[in-house]
Amino acid sequence: MPYCLYLRKSRADLDAEARGEGETLARHEKTLLELSRRQAFEIREIYREIVSGETIAARPVMQRLLSEVEHGIWDGVLVMEVERLARGDTIDQGIVAQTFKFSGTKIITPMKIYDPNNEYDEEYFEFGLFMSRREYKTINRRLQRGRVASVMEGKYNGSRPPYGYRRVKIENDRGYTLQPDEEQAPIVELIFSLYAFGEKTIDGGTEETGISKIARKLNNLKIPSAKGGDWTVASLQTMLRNPVYIGKIRWNARPVQKKMEDGQMVKTRPRAKPEDWILKDGLHPALIDEKTWEAVQLRLRENPSRPCPRKYETQNPLAGLVVCGICGRKMVRRPQKGKNSATLMCPAPTCRNISCRLDCAEEKILLALCGWLSDYRLTYETKTSHAPQSGFKKKALAKMICKRKELEKQQERIYEFFEQGVYTASIFQERLKKIQEQMDCTEKGISQIQIEMEGAKSQSSKAELPRAEPVLARYQSGTPAEKNVLLKSVLKKVVYTKTVRARRNGTPDGFELILFPRLPQNRTDD
């Protein structure tokens, strides 16, 4: 049976590489390959995981490995330590342990071979996973304490510097600080000055300048933002509230919070209250004086942000679904005064995409969806689930593939023995004929299973089609929020583009819509 290698980096590996101990994955690969040669293991695949994820959901290579272990493709997996497989919570550790146990896949390390069917090996393996989780929590607590201590010393812990600064290494000390950027620092001073004191007019007076007007001014001057794109109201509001520009270091402004949604762990970063911040004097110079800062904060308090829209019901049935075809941003609903219909517009201030009536775009999407779904009417009954059969077929396919490779090796050895004179011509022909018959039988079995699996996959994909048809039947009677959920169940996104403005009293459409459905594309044989 074949074996594979699983290689993954950890934080300790990154520290070792920084000390000049060499590339981690290369050293581990060399060690495990030497182990496989001593034990005569046939290595068919090498998995390399560069991302350092806490959970299995954040490690795509690990997900692929577990899927193959589940289907019995590998007889064993070679790793440096069992801790490399799972350092997540008890759920992730249980998934790893149960997957290897039920499939009978061995875990091979340079120190020990773990047989999941052996009671003592199973307990030792589970204990190793428990200790790795404990070690992970200890390392994480140490890192968090180190970050807080660094903030108390006035150092900058962020990976990306704020606009107007450059992140530099502190000389003769650990950590980083900030230095003013020669090109961006004057822009920061201009933004704070315009919002605090306004813009001078031709007659010598001053005109009050809002955040939207500042964004338009910067975009008209072709001044790029921190990410190289357009300036927006949100980015300017974040800048005007950041105390880093008066020489402060702020920490814990947006702490990570974990919660469960639909059985999955989701990480969010809500904004914390100022009293929950850690605010200390930084080592970096200030770009804004105290007088300007206080004037800006006073005006921000007099013009508070609108309440969070999540507290209100959704009014846009296309929310989060329609994407601008020019800049790629999500299109938003803009209400109109009086009895005028709401419009669908791109929020980017410099985007050339022209808005349209929201109800008109919604109607066109429904018409396109109706025409598209009409091609998928089913004329047969959906068969039962193929999931149980699929698992057995995958295992059978994996075994047949392994058998084919063994037969190929046997065929090579027959030729070698014939060339060396071990086999006579008659024995050679007899053994070669038997091997070829077995190979032909194996090839037919592989082809048959692959055809059956493709057929089952086609049937299961078609079984999803009837679920989309009731969407249109329930659509008209739903609320905007319900309509939004229904559309997202059958559409990934809709790309909207309109570059020619309609004339007065002309047609309200004139735009292009590209639908990206969640269903499989139509085929000529359907």
Coordinates of C-alpha atoms in Angstrom, one line a residue, residues 2-525:
P2 CA 1.2 3.5 -0.7
Y3 CA 2.3 6.1 1.9
C4 CA 2.4 9.9 1.9
L5 CA 4.3 12.7 3.6
Y6 CA 2.6 15.7 5.4
L7 CA 4.8 18.7 6.1
R8 CA 3.7 21.8 8.0
K9 CA 5.4 24.8 9.5
S10 CA 4.8 26.2 13.0
R11 CA 5.7 29.4 14.8
A12 CA 8.8 27.7 16.3
D13 CA 9.9 26.8 12.8
L14 CA 9.7 30.4 11.7
D15 CA 11.8 31.4 14.6
A16 CA 14.4 28.7 13.8
E17 CA 14.6 29.9 10.2
A18 CA 15.2 33.4 11.4
R19 CA 18.2 32.1 13.4
G20 CA 19.6 30.6 10.3
E21 CA 18.8 26.9 10.9
G22 CA 17.6 26.4 7.3
E23 CA 14.3 25.9 5.6
T24 CA 12.0 23.9 7.8
L25 CA 10.0 21.9 5.2
A26 CA 13.2 20.9 3.3
R27 CA 14.8 19.6 6.5
H28 CA 11.7 17.7 7.5
E29 CA 11.2 16.3 4.0
K30 CA 14.8 15.0 4.0
T31 CA 14.4 13.3 7.4
L32 CA 11.1 11.6 6.5
L33 CA 12.3 10.4 3.1
E34 CA 15.3 8.8 4.8
L35 CA 12.9 7.1 7.2
S36 CA 10.8 5.8 4.3
R37 CA 13.9 4.3 2.6
R38 CA 14.9 2.5 5.8
Q39 CA 11.4 1.1 6.3
A40 CA 10.9 0.4 2.6
F41 CA 7.8 2.7 2.4
E42 CA 6.6 3.7 -1.1
I43 CA 6.0 7.4 -1.0
R44 CA 3.4 8.5 -3.6
E45 CA 2.6 12.1 -2.5
I46 CA 4.1 14.9 -0.4
Y47 CA 1.7 17.4 1.1
R48 CA 3.2 20.8 2.1
E49 CA 1.2 23.2 4.4
I50 CA 2.6 26.7 4.5
V51 CA -0.4 28.4 6.2
S52 CA -0.3 28.2 10.1
G53 CA -4.0 27.7 10.8
E54 CA -5.5 27.1 14.2
T55 CA -8.4 24.9 12.8
I56 CA -8.8 22.3 10.1
A57 CA -11.1 24.7 8.3
A58 CA -8.2 27.1 7.8
R59 CA -5.9 24.4 6.4
P60 CA -7.0 23.3 2.9
V61 CA -4.1 20.8 2.5
M62 CA -5.0 19.1 5.7
Q63 CA -8.7 18.9 4.5
R64 CA -7.5 17.1 1.3
L65 CA -5.3 14.7 3.3
L66 CA -8.1 13.8 5.7
S67 CA -10.5 13.2 2.8
E68 CA -8.1 10.8 1.2
V69 CA -7.4 9.1 4.5
E70 CA -11.1 8.7 5.0
H71 CA -11.4 6.8 1.7
G72 CA -8.5 4.5 2.5
I73 CA -6.2 5.7 -0.2
W74 CA -3.1 5.7 2.1
D75 CA -1.8 2.9 4.3
G76 CA 0.2 5.4 6.4
V77 CA 1.1 9.1 6.7
L78 CA 4.6 10.2 7.7
V79 CA 4.9 13.3 9.8
M80 CA 7.6 14.8 12.1
E81 CA 5.3 14.8 15.2
V82 CA 1.6 14.0 15.7
E83 CA 1.3 17.7 16.8
R84 CA 1.7 18.6 13.1
L85 CA -1.7 17.0 12.3
A86 CA -3.9 19.0 14.7
R87 CA -3.5 21.7 17.2
G88 CA -7.1 22.9 17.1
D89 CA -9.9 22.4 19.7
T90 CA -11.2 19.0 20.9
I91 CA -13.6 18.8 17.9
D92 CA -10.7 19.1 15.4
Q93 CA -8.6 16.6 17.3
G94 CA -11.5 14.2 17.5
I95 CA -12.0 14.4 13.7
V96 CA -8.4 13.6 13.1
A97 CA -8.3 10.8 15.5
Q98 CA -11.5 9.2 14.3
T99 CA -10.6 9.5 10.6
F100 CA -7.3 7.7 11.1
K101 CA -8.9 5.1 13.4
F102 CA -11.8 4.1 11.2
S103 CA -9.7 4.0 8.0
G104 CA -6.9 2.0 9.7
T105 CA -4.3 4.5 8.5
K106 CA -1.0 4.4 10.4
I107 CA 0.8 7.6 11.6
I108 CA 4.6 7.2 11.2
T109 CA 7.0 9.6 13.0
P110 CA 10.8 9.3 13.4
M111 CA 10.2 8.3 17.1
K112 CA 7.2 6.0 16.9
I113 CA 4.7 4.3 14.6
Y114 CA 1.1 4.8 15.7
D115 CA -1.4 2.0 14.8
P116 CA -4.9 3.3 15.3
N117 CA -6.2 -0.2 15.8
N118 CA -3.9 -0.7 18.7
E119 CA -5.6 0.4 22.0
Y120 CA -2.3 1.7 23.6
D121 CA -1.2 3.5 20.4
E122 CA -4.7 5.1 20.2
E123 CA -4.5 6.5 23.8
Y124 CA -0.9 7.7 23.2
F125 CA -1.9 9.5 20.0
E126 CA -4.9 11.2 21.7
F127 CA -2.7 12.2 24.6
G128 CA -0.2 13.7 22.1
L129 CA -3.0 15.8 20.5
F130 CA -4.1 17.0 23.9
M131 CA -0.6 18.1 24.9
S132 CA -0.2 19.9 21.5
R133 CA -3.4 21.9 22.1
R134 CA -2.2 22.8 25.6
E135 CA 1.2 23.9 24.2
Y136 CA -0.6 26.0 21.5
K137 CA -2.6 27.8 24.2
T138 CA 0.5 28.5 26.2
I139 CA 2.4 29.9 23.2
N140 CA -0.6 32.0 22.3
R141 CA -0.9 33.5 25.8
R142 CA 2.8 34.3 25.7
L143 CA 2.5 36.0 22.3
Q144 CA -0.4 38.1 23.5
R145 CA 1.4 39.2 26.7
G146 CA 4.4 40.1 24.5
R147 CA 2.3 42.3 22.2
V148 CA 0.7 44.1 25.1
A149 CA 4.2 44.7 26.7
S150 CA 5.4 46.0 23.3
V151 CA 2.5 48.5 23.2
M152 CA 3.2 49.7 26.8
E153 CA 6.7 50.5 25.5
G154 CA 5.3 52.6 22.7
K155 CA 6.2 50.2 19.9
Y156 CA 4.0 49.6 16.8
N157 CA 2.7 46.1 16.5
G158 CA 0.6 46.3 13.4
S159 CA 1.8 44.5 10.2
R160 CA 0.6 47.4 7.9
P161 CA 1.5 51.0 8.8
P162 CA -1.2 53.7 8.8
Y163 CA -1.3 56.1 5.9
G164 CA 1.4 58.8 6.3
Y165 CA 3.9 56.5 8.0
R166 CA 6.5 53.8 7.2
R167 CA 7.1 50.8 9.5
V168 CA 10.8 50.6 10.4
K169 CA 12.8 48.3 12.7
I170 CA 14.0 49.8 16.0
E171 CA 17.8 50.0 16.1
N172 CA 19.5 47.9 18.8
D173 CA 16.2 46.7 20.1
R174 CA 13.4 44.3 19.3
G175 CA 10.2 45.5 17.6
Y176 CA 9.1 48.2 15.2
T177 CA 8.1 51.9 15.2
L178 CA 6.8 54.4 12.7
Q179 CA 8.5 57.1 10.6
P180 CA 6.7 59.8 8.6
D181 CA 6.5 59.1 4.9
E182 CA 7.8 62.1 2.9
E183 CA 5.0 61.9 0.3
Q184 CA 2.0 60.8 2.4
A185 CA 2.6 62.9 5.6
P186 CA 1.6 66.3 4.0
I187 CA -1.6 64.6 2.7
V188 CA -2.5 63.6 6.3
E189 CA -1.9 67.2 7.5
L190 CA -4.1 68.5 4.6
I191 CA -7.0 66.2 5.5
F192 CA -7.0 67.1 9.2
S193 CA -6.7 70.8 8.4
L194 CA -9.5 70.8 5.9
Y195 CA -11.9 69.0 8.2
A196 CA -11.0 71.0 11.3
F197 CA -10.7 74.6 9.9
G198 CA -12.3 74.4 6.5
E199 CA -11.0 75.6 3.1
K200 CA -10.1 79.2 2.3
T201 CA -12.3 80.9 -0.3
I202 CA -11.3 83.5 -2.9
D203 CA -12.6 86.4 -0.8
G204 CA -10.4 85.4 2.2
G205 CA -13.0 83.6 4.2
T206 CA -13.3 79.9 5.1
E207 CA -15.8 77.3 3.9
E208 CA -16.7 74.3 6.0
T209 CA -15.5 71.1 4.4
G210 CA -17.2 67.7 4.9
I211 CA -15.7 64.3 4.6
S212 CA -17.4 63.6 1.3
K213 CA -16.0 66.9 -0.2
I214 CA -12.5 66.0 1.0
A215 CA -12.7 62.6 -0.6
R216 CA -13.8 64.2 -3.9
K217 CA -11.0 66.7 -3.7
L218 CA -8.3 64.1 -3.2
N219 CA -9.7 61.9 -6.0
N220 CA -9.8 64.9 -8.3
L221 CA -6.2 65.6 -7.5
K222 CA -5.4 62.0 -8.4
I223 CA -3.9 61.3 -4.9
P224 CA -4.0 57.5 -4.3
S225 CA -5.2 56.1 -1.0
A226 CA -3.3 53.7 1.2
K227 CA -4.3 50.8 -1.0
G228 CA -3.8 52.7 -4.3
G229 CA -7.4 53.2 -5.1
D230 CA -10.0 56.0 -4.5
W231 CA -10.6 57.7 -1.2
T232 CA -13.9 56.9 0.5
V233 CA -15.8 58.4 3.4
A234 CA -15.2 55.3 5.5
S235 CA -11.4 55.4 5.0
L236 CA -11.3 59.1 5.9
Q237 CA -13.5 58.7 9.0
T238 CA -11.1 55.9 10.2
M239 CA -8.1 58.1 9.7
L240 CA -9.6 61.1 11.5
R241 CA -10.4 59.0 14.5
N242 CA -6.9 57.3 14.7
P243 CA -4.8 58.7 17.6
V244 CA -1.6 57.4 16.0
Y245 CA -1.4 60.8 14.2
I246 CA -0.8 62.6 17.6
G247 CA 1.9 60.2 18.6
K248 CA -0.2 57.6 20.4
I249 CA -0.2 53.8 20.1
R250 CA -3.7 52.2 20.3
W251 CA -4.3 48.5 21.0
N252 CA -7.4 46.4 21.4
A253 CA -9.5 48.8 19.3
R254 CA -11.0 45.9 17.3
P255 CA -10.5 42.6 19.2
V256 CA -11.2 39.3 17.6
Q257 CA -14.4 37.7 18.8
K258 CA -15.4 34.1 18.0
K259 CA -19.0 32.9 17.7
M260 CA -20.9 29.9 16.2
E261 CA -23.1 30.4 13.1
D262 CA -24.7 27.5 11.4
G263 CA -22.4 25.1 13.2
Q264 CA -19.3 26.9 12.0
M265 CA -16.9 29.1 14.0
V266 CA -16.9 32.6 12.7
K267 CA -14.4 35.3 13.7
T268 CA -15.5 39.0 13.8
R269 CA -13.7 42.2 14.7
P270 CA -16.3 44.7 16.1
R271 CA -15.1 48.1 17.2
A272 CA -14.5 48.4 20.9
K273 CA -15.4 51.4 23.1
P274 CA -12.6 53.9 23.7
E275 CA -12.6 53.1 27.4
D276 CA -11.6 49.5 26.5
W277 CA -8.6 50.6 24.4
I278 CA -4.9 50.4 25.5
L279 CA -3.6 53.9 24.7
K280 CA 0.0 54.8 25.3
D281 CA 2.6 57.4 24.1
G282 CA 4.4 56.0 21.0
L283 CA 8.0 56.2 20.0
H284 CA 7.1 57.7 16.7
P285 CA 6.7 61.5 16.0
A286 CA 3.2 63.0 15.7
L287 CA 1.9 64.4 12.4
I288 CA -0.9 66.4 13.9
D289 CA -0.8 68.9 16.7
E290 CA -3.2 68.7 19.7
K291 CA -5.2 71.8 18.7
T292 CA -6.1 70.4 15.3
W293 CA -6.8 67.0 16.8
E294 CA -9.2 68.4 19.3
A295 CA -11.0 70.5 16.7
V296 CA -11.5 67.4 14.5
Q297 CA -12.8 65.2 17.4
L298 CA -15.2 68.0 18.4
R299 CA -16.6 68.2 14.9
L300 CA -16.9 64.4 14.6
R301 CA -18.9 64.3 17.9
E302 CA -21.2 67.0 16.5
N303 CA -21.7 65.0 13.3
P304 CA -22.0 61.4 14.5
S305 CA -22.2 58.4 12.1
R306 CA -25.6 57.0 11.2
P307 CA -26.8 54.1 13.3
C308 CA -25.7 50.6 12.2
P309 CA -28.0 49.5 9.3
R310 CA -28.1 46.0 10.7
K311 CA -30.7 47.2 13.3
Y312 CA -33.1 47.8 10.5
E313 CA -34.8 45.6 8.0
T314 CA -33.2 45.1 4.6
Q315 CA -34.8 47.3 1.9
N316 CA -32.6 46.2 -1.0
P317 CA -33.5 42.7 -2.5
L318 CA -30.2 42.9 -4.4
A319 CA -28.0 43.7 -1.4
G320 CA -24.6 42.0 -1.6
L321 CA -25.5 40.4 -4.9
V322 CA -24.9 43.0 -7.7
V323 CA -21.2 43.9 -8.4
C324 CA -20.0 46.9 -10.3
G325 CA -18.6 45.8 -13.7
I326 CA -16.0 48.6 -13.7
C327 CA -14.5 48.8 -10.2
G328 CA -15.7 45.6 -8.7
R329 CA -17.4 47.1 -5.6
K330 CA -20.8 45.9 -4.4
M331 CA -23.7 48.1 -5.7
V332 CA -25.9 49.8 -3.1
R333 CA -29.5 51.1 -2.9
R334 CA -29.9 54.8 -2.9
P335 CA -33.4 56.0 -1.8
Q336 CA -35.0 59.0 -3.6
K337 CA -37.2 61.7 -2.2
G338 CA -40.9 61.6 -2.7
K339 CA -42.5 58.9 -4.9
N340 CA -39.4 58.5 -7.0
S341 CA -38.1 54.9 -7.2
A342 CA -34.9 54.0 -5.5
T343 CA -31.8 53.6 -7.6
L344 CA -29.0 51.1 -7.8
M345 CA -25.6 52.8 -7.8
C346 CA -21.9 52.1 -7.3
P347 CA -20.6 53.7 -4.0
A348 CA -17.2 54.6 -5.5
P349 CA -17.1 58.4 -6.0
T350 CA -15.0 58.3 -9.2
C351 CA -16.5 55.2 -10.8
R352 CA -17.9 55.8 -14.3
N353 CA -20.7 53.2 -13.9
I354 CA -24.1 54.9 -14.3
S355 CA -26.9 54.1 -11.9
C356 CA -30.3 52.8 -12.8
R357 CA -33.7 52.2 -11.2
L358 CA -33.5 49.4 -8.6
D359 CA -36.9 47.9 -9.6
C360 CA -35.8 47.8 -13.3
A361 CA -32.6 45.9 -12.5
E362 CA -34.5 43.5 -10.3
E363 CA -37.1 42.8 -13.1
K364 CA -34.3 42.1 -15.6
I365 CA -32.6 39.7 -13.3
L366 CA -35.8 37.8 -12.7
L367 CA -36.5 37.6 -16.5
A368 CA -33.0 36.4 -17.2
L369 CA -33.3 33.8 -14.3
C370 CA -36.6 32.5 -15.7
G371 CA -35.2 32.0 -19.1
W372 CA -32.1 30.4 -17.8
L373 CA -33.9 28.0 -15.5
S374 CA -36.4 26.9 -18.2
D375 CA -33.5 24.9 -19.8
Y376 CA -33.2 22.7 -16.8
R377 CA -36.7 21.2 -16.5
L378 CA -36.3 17.6 -15.5
T379 CA -38.2 14.8 -17.1
Y380 CA -37.2 12.0 -14.8
E381 CA -37.4 11.3 -11.1
T382 CA -34.4 12.0 -9.0
K383 CA -32.7 8.9 -7.7
T384 CA -31.7 8.4 -4.1
S385 CA -28.5 9.7 -2.7
H386 CA -25.3 8.2 -4.1
A387 CA -23.1 9.3 -1.1
P388 CA -22.8 5.8 0.5
Q389 CA -22.0 4.1 -2.8
S390 CA -19.6 6.9 -3.7
G391 CA -17.4 6.2 -0.7
F392 CA -17.2 2.5 -1.5
K393 CA -16.4 3.2 -5.1
K394 CA -13.6 5.5 -4.2
K395 CA -12.0 2.9 -2.0
A396 CA -12.4 0.3 -4.7
L397 CA -10.9 2.6 -7.3
A398 CA -7.9 3.4 -5.0
K399 CA -7.2 -0.3 -4.4
M400 CA -7.4 -1.0 -8.2
I401 CA -5.0 1.8 -9.0
C402 CA -2.6 0.4 -6.4
K403 CA -2.9 -3.0 -7.9
R404 CA -2.2 -1.7 -11.4
K405 CA 1.0 -0.1 -10.1
E406 CA 2.1 -3.4 -8.5
L407 CA 1.4 -5.3 -11.7
E408 CA 3.5 -2.8 -13.6
K409 CA 6.4 -3.4 -11.2
Q410 CA 6.0 -7.1 -11.6
Q411 CA 6.1 -6.7 -15.3
E412 CA 9.4 -4.8 -15.0
R413 CA 10.9 -7.5 -12.9
I414 CA 9.9 -10.2 -15.4
Y415 CA 11.8 -8.3 -18.1
E416 CA 14.8 -7.9 -15.8
F417 CA 14.9 -11.6 -15.0
F418 CA 14.6 -12.5 -18.7
E419 CA 17.4 -10.1 -19.6
Q420 CA 19.6 -11.6 -16.8
G421 CA 18.9 -15.2 -18.0
V422 CA 16.9 -16.2 -14.9
Y423 CA 13.8 -16.9 -17.0
T424 CA 13.8 -19.0 -20.2
A425 CA 11.8 -17.7 -23.2
S426 CA 8.9 -20.1 -22.5
I427 CA 8.7 -19.1 -18.8
F428 CA 9.0 -15.4 -19.7
Q429 CA 6.1 -15.7 -22.2
E430 CA 3.9 -17.6 -19.7
R431 CA 4.4 -15.1 -16.8
L432 CA 4.1 -12.1 -19.1
K433 CA 0.8 -13.4 -20.4
K434 CA -0.6 -13.8 -16.9
I435 CA 0.5 -10.3 -15.9
Q436 CA -1.1 -8.8 -19.0
E437 CA -4.4 -10.6 -18.4
Q438 CA -4.5 -9.3 -14.9
M439 CA -3.6 -5.8 -16.1
D440 CA -6.4 -5.9 -18.7
C441 CA -8.9 -7.0 -16.1
T442 CA -7.8 -4.3 -13.7
E443 CA -8.0 -1.6 -16.4
K444 CA -11.6 -2.6 -17.2
G445 CA -12.5 -2.5 -13.6
I446 CA -11.0 1.0 -13.2
S447 CA -12.8 2.3 -16.3
Q448 CA -16.1 0.8 -15.1
I449 CA -15.9 2.4 -11.7
Q450 CA -14.9 5.8 -13.2
I451 CA -17.9 5.7 -15.6
E452 CA -20.3 4.8 -12.7
M453 CA -18.8 7.6 -10.5
E454 CA -19.2 10.2 -13.3
G455 CA -22.8 9.0 -13.8
A456 CA -23.6 9.4 -10.1
K457 CA -22.0 12.8 -10.1
S458 CA -24.1 13.9 -13.0
Q459 CA -27.3 12.6 -11.3
S460 CA -26.5 14.3 -8.0
S461 CA -25.8 17.6 -9.8
K462 CA -29.1 17.4 -11.6
A463 CA -30.9 16.6 -8.4
E464 CA -30.1 20.2 -7.2
L465 CA -32.1 21.7 -10.1
P466 CA -35.6 21.4 -8.8
R467 CA -34.7 23.3 -5.6
A468 CA -34.1 26.5 -7.7
E469 CA -37.5 26.4 -9.4
P470 CA -39.7 27.3 -6.3
V471 CA -37.5 30.4 -5.8
L472 CA -39.5 32.3 -8.5
A473 CA -42.8 31.0 -7.3
R474 CA -42.2 32.4 -3.7
Y475 CA -40.4 35.5 -4.8
Q476 CA -43.2 38.0 -5.4
S477 CA -44.8 37.4 -2.0
G478 CA -41.7 37.9 0.0
T479 CA -40.2 40.9 1.8
P480 CA -37.0 42.5 0.5
A481 CA -34.9 40.5 3.0
E482 CA -36.6 37.2 2.0
K483 CA -36.2 38.1 -1.7
N484 CA -32.5 38.7 -1.1
V485 CA -32.1 35.3 0.5
L486 CA -33.9 33.5 -2.3
L487 CA -31.8 35.2 -5.0
K488 CA -28.6 34.4 -3.2
S489 CA -29.6 30.7 -3.1
V490 CA -29.5 30.4 -6.9
L491 CA -27.0 33.2 -7.8
K492 CA -23.4 33.7 -6.8
K493 CA -23.3 37.3 -8.1
V494 CA -24.6 39.6 -10.9
V495 CA -22.2 42.0 -12.7
Y496 CA -23.8 45.3 -13.7
T497 CA -22.4 47.7 -16.3
K498 CA -23.9 50.9 -17.8
T499 CA -21.7 53.4 -19.5
V500 CA -24.1 55.4 -21.6
R501 CA -26.6 57.7 -19.9
A502 CA -30.2 57.5 -21.1
R503 CA -31.7 60.5 -22.7
R504 CA -34.7 62.3 -21.1
N505 CA -37.9 60.2 -21.4
G506 CA -35.9 57.3 -22.8
T507 CA -35.8 53.7 -21.7
P508 CA -34.8 53.3 -18.0
D509 CA -32.6 50.2 -18.7
G510 CA -29.7 50.3 -21.2
F511 CA -27.4 48.3 -18.9
E512 CA -25.8 44.9 -19.1
L513 CA -26.2 42.2 -16.5
I514 CA -24.1 39.0 -16.3
L515 CA -25.5 36.3 -14.1
F516 CA -23.3 33.8 -12.2
P517 CA -25.6 31.0 -11.1
R518 CA -24.9 28.5 -8.4
L519 CA -26.2 25.7 -10.7
P520 CA -24.2 23.7 -13.2
Q521 CA -23.9 25.1 -16.7
N522 CA -26.2 23.7 -19.4
R523 CA -24.8 21.0 -21.6
T524 CA -25.8 19.8 -25.1
D525 CA -26.6 16.3 -23.9

